[in-house]
Amino acid sequence: MKFVHRTHKGNIREINEDFYYVPYENGNLFILADGMGGHLAGETASRMAVETVVEELSGEFKTSDELVTKIKEAVKIANEVVYKKSLEDLNLRGMGTTISIGYIYQGKFYYTNVGDSRIYKIAEEIEQVTKDDSFVNYLVEIGEITEEEAKQHPKKNVITRAIGTAEDLNAEVKNFDLATGEILMCSDGLSNMVSNEEILEVLKNSEMKNWGDNLLSKALDAGGMDNITFIIIEIE
């Protein structure tokens, strides 16, 4: 297993409110968070959430059921930590963050997602395996708008669930079998700027050592309207 990762504040934002975690060479845990709440608040929320999950998932797991339980607990605890901090500090009031967590265990990729950061599975095609917790995705699901209309909707960045914005939060953990190909975790600073087809083209038509710079350049060249963070895991 190999992986590449990048983060950048983009062309517009003054600070980078994204935060992420990748393991040492033989680790299994990957996390990405996109904070919200303005100066300091979003940055604080994403960092606190990621650091909390890393701490909660730092042990060994005897079974897949134990792992799934611990991921759910980690999300719940991260939510409590961020929510409590937002109540204690007026400067951080209303802060929150998305979070995407991936864990490789016994030939499977276990994952959960809160907000609109995404996880994709990539082989010959690219498939989004997470569901956005967003207002426009809700409109798509009830048939009010199409997926194409959602991409240009004025409220496409409004999310319906986030870490730290409510007292309690429950996460669902899913998994898929690992197969030759890639797994992409990214904030919407990438997915809003670079199409699925362009992502697939970069991964299929360039060497892995160039993936990070090539994808980042595409997001910046397309406008770089938000912070950009992504992790690409190659499964051999």
mmCIF file of C-alpha atoms in Angstrom:
data_model
loop_
_atom_site.group_PDB
_atom_site.id
_atom_site.type_symbol
_atom_site.label_atom_id
_atom_site.label_comp_id
_atom_site.label_asym_id
_atom_site.label_seq_id
_atom_site.Cartn_x
_atom_site.Cartn_y
_atom_site.Cartn_z
ATOM 1 C CA MET A 1 0.000 0.000 0.000
ATOM 2 C CA LYS A 2 1.237 3.449 -0.980
ATOM 3 C CA PHE A 3 -0.386 6.831 -0.623
ATOM 4 C CA VAL A 4 0.035 10.479 -1.557
ATOM 5 C CA HIS A 5 -1.545 13.520 0.055
ATOM 6 C CA ARG A 6 -1.771 17.275 -0.365
ATOM 7 C CA THR A 7 -3.369 20.237 1.370
ATOM 8 C CA HIS A 8 -3.531 23.875 0.245
ATOM 9 C CA LYS A 9 -5.482 26.927 1.324
ATOM 10 C CA GLY A 10 -6.569 27.580 -2.260
ATOM 11 C CA ASN A 11 -6.628 30.881 -4.130
ATOM 12 C CA ILE A 12 -9.307 32.701 -2.137
ATOM 13 C CA ARG A 13 -9.253 31.690 1.534
ATOM 14 C CA GLU A 14 -6.794 33.379 3.910
ATOM 15 C CA ILE A 15 -6.247 30.281 6.054
ATOM 16 C CA ASN A 16 -6.534 26.531 5.625
ATOM 17 C CA GLU A 17 -9.381 25.144 7.731
ATOM 18 C CA ASP A 18 -8.841 21.583 6.483
ATOM 19 C CA PHE A 19 -6.935 19.082 8.619
ATOM 20 C CA TYR A 20 -5.985 15.488 7.889
ATOM 21 C CA TYR A 21 -4.081 12.474 9.139
ATOM 22 C CA VAL A 22 -2.153 9.801 7.300
ATOM 23 C CA PRO A 23 -0.300 6.971 9.038
ATOM 24 C CA TYR A 24 3.309 6.054 9.115
ATOM 25 C CA GLU A 25 4.302 3.600 6.400
ATOM 26 C CA ASN A 26 2.537 0.560 7.860
ATOM 27 C CA GLY A 27 -0.478 2.264 9.426
ATOM 28 C CA ASN A 28 -4.129 1.651 8.603
ATOM 29 C CA LEU A 29 -5.944 4.875 9.549
ATOM 30 C CA PHE A 30 -6.732 7.816 7.251
ATOM 31 C CA ILE A 31 -8.769 10.882 8.242
ATOM 32 C CA LEU A 32 -9.791 14.088 6.490
ATOM 33 C CA ALA A 33 -11.775 17.008 7.922
ATOM 34 C CA ASP A 34 -13.012 20.300 6.463
ATOM 35 C CA GLY A 35 -13.664 22.852 9.191
ATOM 36 C CA MET A 36 -16.240 25.629 9.159
ATOM 37 C CA GLY A 37 -17.000 28.637 11.294
ATOM 38 C CA GLY A 38 -14.657 31.340 10.128
ATOM 39 C CA HIS A 39 -11.258 32.495 11.332
ATOM 40 C CA LEU A 40 -9.784 30.102 13.935
ATOM 41 C CA ALA A 41 -13.096 28.314 14.498
ATOM 42 C CA GLY A 42 -13.075 25.998 11.483
ATOM 43 C CA GLU A 43 -9.367 25.401 11.817
ATOM 44 C CA THR A 44 -9.834 24.492 15.489
ATOM 45 C CA ALA A 45 -12.797 22.204 14.847
ATOM 46 C CA SER A 46 -11.089 20.146 12.135
ATOM 47 C CA ARG A 47 -7.867 19.765 14.103
ATOM 48 C CA MET A 48 -9.660 18.778 17.328
ATOM 49 C CA ALA A 49 -11.861 16.255 15.540
ATOM 50 C CA VAL A 50 -8.983 14.573 13.726
ATOM 51 C CA GLU A 51 -6.734 14.454 16.789
ATOM 52 C CA THR A 52 -9.552 12.976 18.877
ATOM 53 C CA VAL A 53 -10.272 10.227 16.344
ATOM 54 C CA VAL A 54 -6.579 9.385 16.027
ATOM 55 C CA GLU A 55 -6.370 8.965 19.794
ATOM 56 C CA GLU A 56 -9.531 6.867 19.970
ATOM 57 C CA LEU A 57 -8.447 4.532 17.147
ATOM 58 C CA SER A 58 -4.822 4.118 18.170
ATOM 59 C CA GLY A 59 -5.229 0.635 19.658
ATOM 60 C CA GLU A 60 -5.383 -2.869 18.223
ATOM 61 C CA PHE A 61 -8.661 -4.488 17.189
ATOM 62 C CA LYS A 62 -9.366 -8.197 17.570
ATOM 63 C CA THR A 63 -12.428 -8.325 15.336
ATOM 64 C CA SER A 64 -14.123 -6.255 12.657
ATOM 65 C CA ASP A 65 -17.107 -5.756 14.988
ATOM 66 C CA GLU A 66 -14.800 -4.232 17.576
ATOM 67 C CA LEU A 67 -13.333 -1.897 14.943
ATOM 68 C CA VAL A 68 -16.757 -0.766 13.764
ATOM 69 C CA THR A 69 -17.852 -0.075 17.342
ATOM 70 C CA LYS A 70 -14.706 1.936 18.022
ATOM 71 C CA ILE A 71 -15.108 4.037 14.862
ATOM 72 C CA LYS A 72 -18.676 4.902 15.869
ATOM 73 C CA GLU A 73 -17.503 5.770 19.380
ATOM 74 C CA ALA A 74 -14.651 7.876 18.015
ATOM 75 C CA VAL A 75 -17.047 9.977 15.933
ATOM 76 C CA LYS A 76 -19.380 10.434 18.872
ATOM 77 C CA ILE A 77 -16.531 11.495 21.169
ATOM 78 C CA ALA A 78 -15.060 13.859 18.560
ATOM 79 C CA ASN A 79 -18.474 15.468 18.188
ATOM 80 C CA GLU A 80 -18.753 15.927 21.957
ATOM 81 C CA VAL A 81 -15.261 17.439 22.197
ATOM 82 C CA VAL A 82 -15.855 19.990 19.434
ATOM 83 C CA TYR A 83 -19.383 20.824 20.598
ATOM 84 C CA LYS A 84 -18.255 21.384 24.186
ATOM 85 C CA LYS A 85 -15.379 23.611 23.081
ATOM 86 C CA SER A 86 -17.712 25.726 20.956
ATOM 87 C CA LEU A 87 -19.918 26.371 23.995
ATOM 88 C CA GLU A 88 -16.974 27.275 26.222
ATOM 89 C CA ASP A 89 -15.359 29.834 23.903
ATOM 90 C CA LEU A 90 -17.449 32.619 22.353
ATOM 91 C CA ASN A 91 -14.863 33.068 19.604
ATOM 92 C CA LEU A 92 -15.486 29.474 18.516
ATOM 93 C CA ARG A 93 -19.279 29.503 18.838
ATOM 94 C CA GLY A 94 -20.967 27.671 15.980
ATOM 95 C CA MET A 95 -17.849 25.943 14.707
ATOM 96 C CA GLY A 96 -18.021 22.507 13.151
ATOM 97 C CA THR A 97 -16.307 20.215 10.692
ATOM 98 C CA THR A 98 -16.896 17.461 8.217
ATOM 99 C CA ILE A 99 -15.017 14.230 8.772
ATOM 100 C CA SER A 100 -14.182 11.228 6.623
ATOM 101 C CA ILE A 101 -12.511 8.236 8.255
ATOM 102 C CA GLY A 102 -11.018 5.220 6.490
ATOM 103 C CA TYR A 103 -9.456 2.167 8.119
ATOM 104 C CA ILE A 104 -7.864 -0.772 6.314
ATOM 105 C CA TYR A 105 -8.482 -4.038 8.159
ATOM 106 C CA GLN A 106 -8.276 -7.666 7.040
ATOM 107 C CA GLY A 107 -8.674 -6.987 3.334
ATOM 108 C CA LYS A 108 -11.490 -4.468 3.676
ATOM 109 C CA PHE A 109 -11.768 -0.686 3.796
ATOM 110 C CA TYR A 110 -14.017 0.443 6.650
ATOM 111 C CA TYR A 111 -15.270 3.996 6.375
ATOM 112 C CA THR A 112 -17.661 6.591 7.699
ATOM 113 C CA ASN A 113 -18.495 10.121 6.660
ATOM 114 C CA VAL A 114 -20.157 13.198 8.175
ATOM 115 C CA GLY A 115 -20.726 16.235 5.950
ATOM 116 C CA ASP A 116 -19.749 16.634 2.312
ATOM 117 C CA SER A 117 -16.133 15.546 2.226
ATOM 118 C CA ARG A 118 -16.010 12.447 0.070
ATOM 119 C CA ILE A 119 -14.518 8.995 -0.371
ATOM 120 C CA TYR A 120 -14.202 7.480 -3.841
ATOM 121 C CA LYS A 121 -13.319 3.971 -4.984
ATOM 122 C CA ILE A 122 -11.381 3.950 -8.229
ATOM 123 C CA ALA A 123 -10.618 1.108 -10.642
ATOM 124 C CA GLU A 124 -11.517 1.369 -14.323
ATOM 125 C CA GLU A 125 -14.159 3.872 -13.238
ATOM 126 C CA ILE A 126 -14.543 6.270 -10.310
ATOM 127 C CA GLU A 127 -17.344 5.666 -7.800
ATOM 128 C CA GLN A 128 -18.335 7.885 -4.885
ATOM 129 C CA VAL A 129 -19.016 5.528 -1.965
ATOM 130 C CA THR A 130 -20.038 8.153 0.596
ATOM 131 C CA LYS A 131 -23.266 10.135 0.551
ATOM 132 C CA ASP A 132 -23.049 13.898 1.037
ATOM 133 C CA ASP A 133 -24.875 15.241 4.074
ATOM 134 C CA SER A 134 -25.884 18.334 2.134
ATOM 135 C CA PHE A 135 -28.960 20.367 1.279
ATOM 136 C CA VAL A 136 -28.568 19.840 -2.465
ATOM 137 C CA ASN A 137 -28.122 16.092 -2.080
ATOM 138 C CA TYR A 138 -31.401 16.033 -0.180
ATOM 139 C CA LEU A 139 -33.049 17.895 -3.068
ATOM 140 C CA VAL A 140 -31.610 15.341 -5.512
ATOM 141 C CA GLU A 141 -32.902 12.437 -3.417
ATOM 142 C CA ILE A 142 -36.460 13.789 -3.332
ATOM 143 C CA GLY A 143 -36.369 14.572 -7.049
ATOM 144 C CA GLU A 144 -36.498 18.360 -6.813
ATOM 145 C CA ILE A 145 -33.284 18.849 -8.824
ATOM 146 C CA THR A 146 -30.962 16.716 -10.941
ATOM 147 C CA GLU A 147 -27.367 15.833 -10.101
ATOM 148 C CA GLU A 148 -26.211 18.228 -12.820
ATOM 149 C CA GLU A 149 -28.320 21.051 -11.347
ATOM 150 C CA ALA A 150 -26.873 20.274 -7.907
ATOM 151 C CA LYS A 151 -23.366 21.095 -9.143
ATOM 152 C CA GLN A 152 -24.398 24.688 -9.873
ATOM 153 C CA HIS A 153 -26.942 25.203 -7.092
ATOM 154 C CA PRO A 154 -26.351 28.377 -4.997
ATOM 155 C CA LYS A 155 -26.676 26.341 -1.786
ATOM 156 C CA LYS A 156 -24.412 23.471 -2.829
ATOM 157 C CA ASN A 157 -22.072 24.142 0.115
ATOM 158 C CA VAL A 158 -24.795 23.981 2.790
ATOM 159 C CA ILE A 159 -24.356 20.777 4.796
ATOM 160 C CA THR A 160 -27.000 19.142 6.962
ATOM 161 C CA ARG A 161 -24.709 17.273 9.384
ATOM 162 C CA ALA A 162 -21.349 18.149 10.883
ATOM 163 C CA ILE A 163 -19.117 17.317 13.805
ATOM 164 C CA GLY A 164 -19.666 19.733 16.691
ATOM 165 C CA THR A 165 -22.886 21.470 15.675
ATOM 166 C CA ALA A 166 -25.281 19.364 17.750
ATOM 167 C CA GLU A 167 -25.028 17.715 21.147
ATOM 168 C CA ASP A 168 -25.206 14.161 19.819
ATOM 169 C CA LEU A 169 -24.201 12.506 16.570
ATOM 170 C CA ASN A 170 -24.352 8.918 15.364
ATOM 171 C CA ALA A 171 -22.292 7.602 12.470
ATOM 172 C CA GLU A 172 -22.848 4.641 10.179
ATOM 173 C CA VAL A 173 -19.820 2.529 9.269
ATOM 174 C CA LYS A 174 -19.681 0.716 5.942
ATOM 175 C CA ASN A 175 -17.004 -1.298 4.169
ATOM 176 C CA PHE A 176 -15.945 -2.690 0.817
ATOM 177 C CA ASP A 177 -13.428 -5.317 -0.238
ATOM 178 C CA LEU A 178 -10.015 -4.003 -1.201
ATOM 179 C CA ALA A 179 -9.121 -4.523 -4.841
ATOM 180 C CA THR A 180 -6.383 -3.286 -7.135
ATOM 181 C CA GLY A 181 -6.938 0.406 -7.728
ATOM 182 C CA GLU A 182 -7.140 3.546 -5.638
ATOM 183 C CA ILE A 183 -9.144 5.116 -2.840
ATOM 184 C CA LEU A 184 -9.537 8.897 -2.832
ATOM 185 C CA MET A 185 -10.555 10.922 0.221
ATOM 186 C CA CYS A 186 -11.059 14.640 -0.395
ATOM 187 C CA SER A 187 -12.591 17.878 0.803
ATOM 188 C CA ASP A 188 -15.032 19.719 -1.455
ATOM 189 C CA GLY A 189 -12.224 22.073 -2.441
ATOM 190 C CA LEU A 190 -11.180 19.298 -4.810
ATOM 191 C CA SER A 191 -14.516 17.718 -5.737
ATOM 192 C CA ASN A 192 -16.152 21.100 -6.525
ATOM 193 C CA MET A 193 -13.266 22.187 -8.741
ATOM 194 C CA VAL A 194 -12.216 18.989 -10.512
ATOM 195 C CA SER A 195 -14.683 16.607 -12.176
ATOM 196 C CA ASN A 196 -14.718 12.873 -11.602
ATOM 197 C CA GLU A 197 -13.564 12.391 -15.184
ATOM 198 C CA GLU A 198 -10.585 14.697 -14.677
ATOM 199 C CA ILE A 199 -9.623 12.917 -11.445
ATOM 200 C CA LEU A 200 -9.762 9.559 -13.209
ATOM 201 C CA GLU A 201 -7.692 10.889 -16.101
ATOM 202 C CA VAL A 202 -4.919 12.069 -13.748
ATOM 203 C CA LEU A 203 -4.741 8.732 -11.936
ATOM 204 C CA LYS A 204 -4.767 6.665 -15.122
ATOM 205 C CA ASN A 205 -2.492 8.777 -17.311
ATOM 206 C CA SER A 206 0.290 9.886 -14.965
ATOM 207 C CA GLU A 207 2.689 8.256 -12.536
ATOM 208 C CA MET A 208 1.777 8.072 -8.865
ATOM 209 C CA LYS A 209 4.618 10.417 -7.919
ATOM 210 C CA ASN A 210 2.872 13.127 -9.963
ATOM 211 C CA TRP A 211 -0.717 12.536 -8.808
ATOM 212 C CA GLY A 212 -0.599 14.965 -5.903
ATOM 213 C CA ASP A 213 0.835 17.913 -7.817
ATOM 214 C CA ASN A 214 -1.307 17.261 -10.888
ATOM 215 C CA LEU A 215 -4.602 17.123 -8.985
ATOM 216 C CA LEU A 216 -3.723 20.145 -6.864
ATOM 217 C CA SER A 217 -2.808 22.142 -9.970
ATOM 218 C CA LYS A 218 -6.121 21.268 -11.608
ATOM 219 C CA ALA A 219 -8.078 22.459 -8.538
ATOM 220 C CA LEU A 220 -6.105 25.712 -8.347
ATOM 221 C CA ASP A 221 -6.318 26.349 -12.082
ATOM 222 C CA ALA A 222 -10.095 25.825 -11.942
ATOM 223 C CA GLY A 223 -10.377 28.639 -9.391
ATOM 224 C CA GLY A 224 -9.214 27.207 -6.082
ATOM 225 C CA MET A 225 -12.298 28.675 -4.421
ATOM 226 C CA ASP A 226 -11.887 26.706 -1.185
ATOM 227 C CA ASN A 227 -9.241 24.877 0.826
ATOM 228 C CA ILE A 228 -8.077 21.774 -1.038
ATOM 229 C CA THR A 229 -7.124 18.556 0.737
ATOM 230 C CA PHE A 230 -6.945 14.987 -0.523
ATOM 231 C CA ILE A 231 -5.460 11.598 0.200
ATOM 232 C CA ILE A 232 -4.972 8.967 -2.512
ATOM 233 C CA ILE A 233 -4.337 5.400 -1.377
ATOM 234 C CA GLU A 234 -3.031 2.940 -3.949
ATOM 235 C CA ILE A 235 -4.063 -0.678 -3.392
ATOM 236 C CA GLU A 236 -1.754 -3.141 -5.144
#
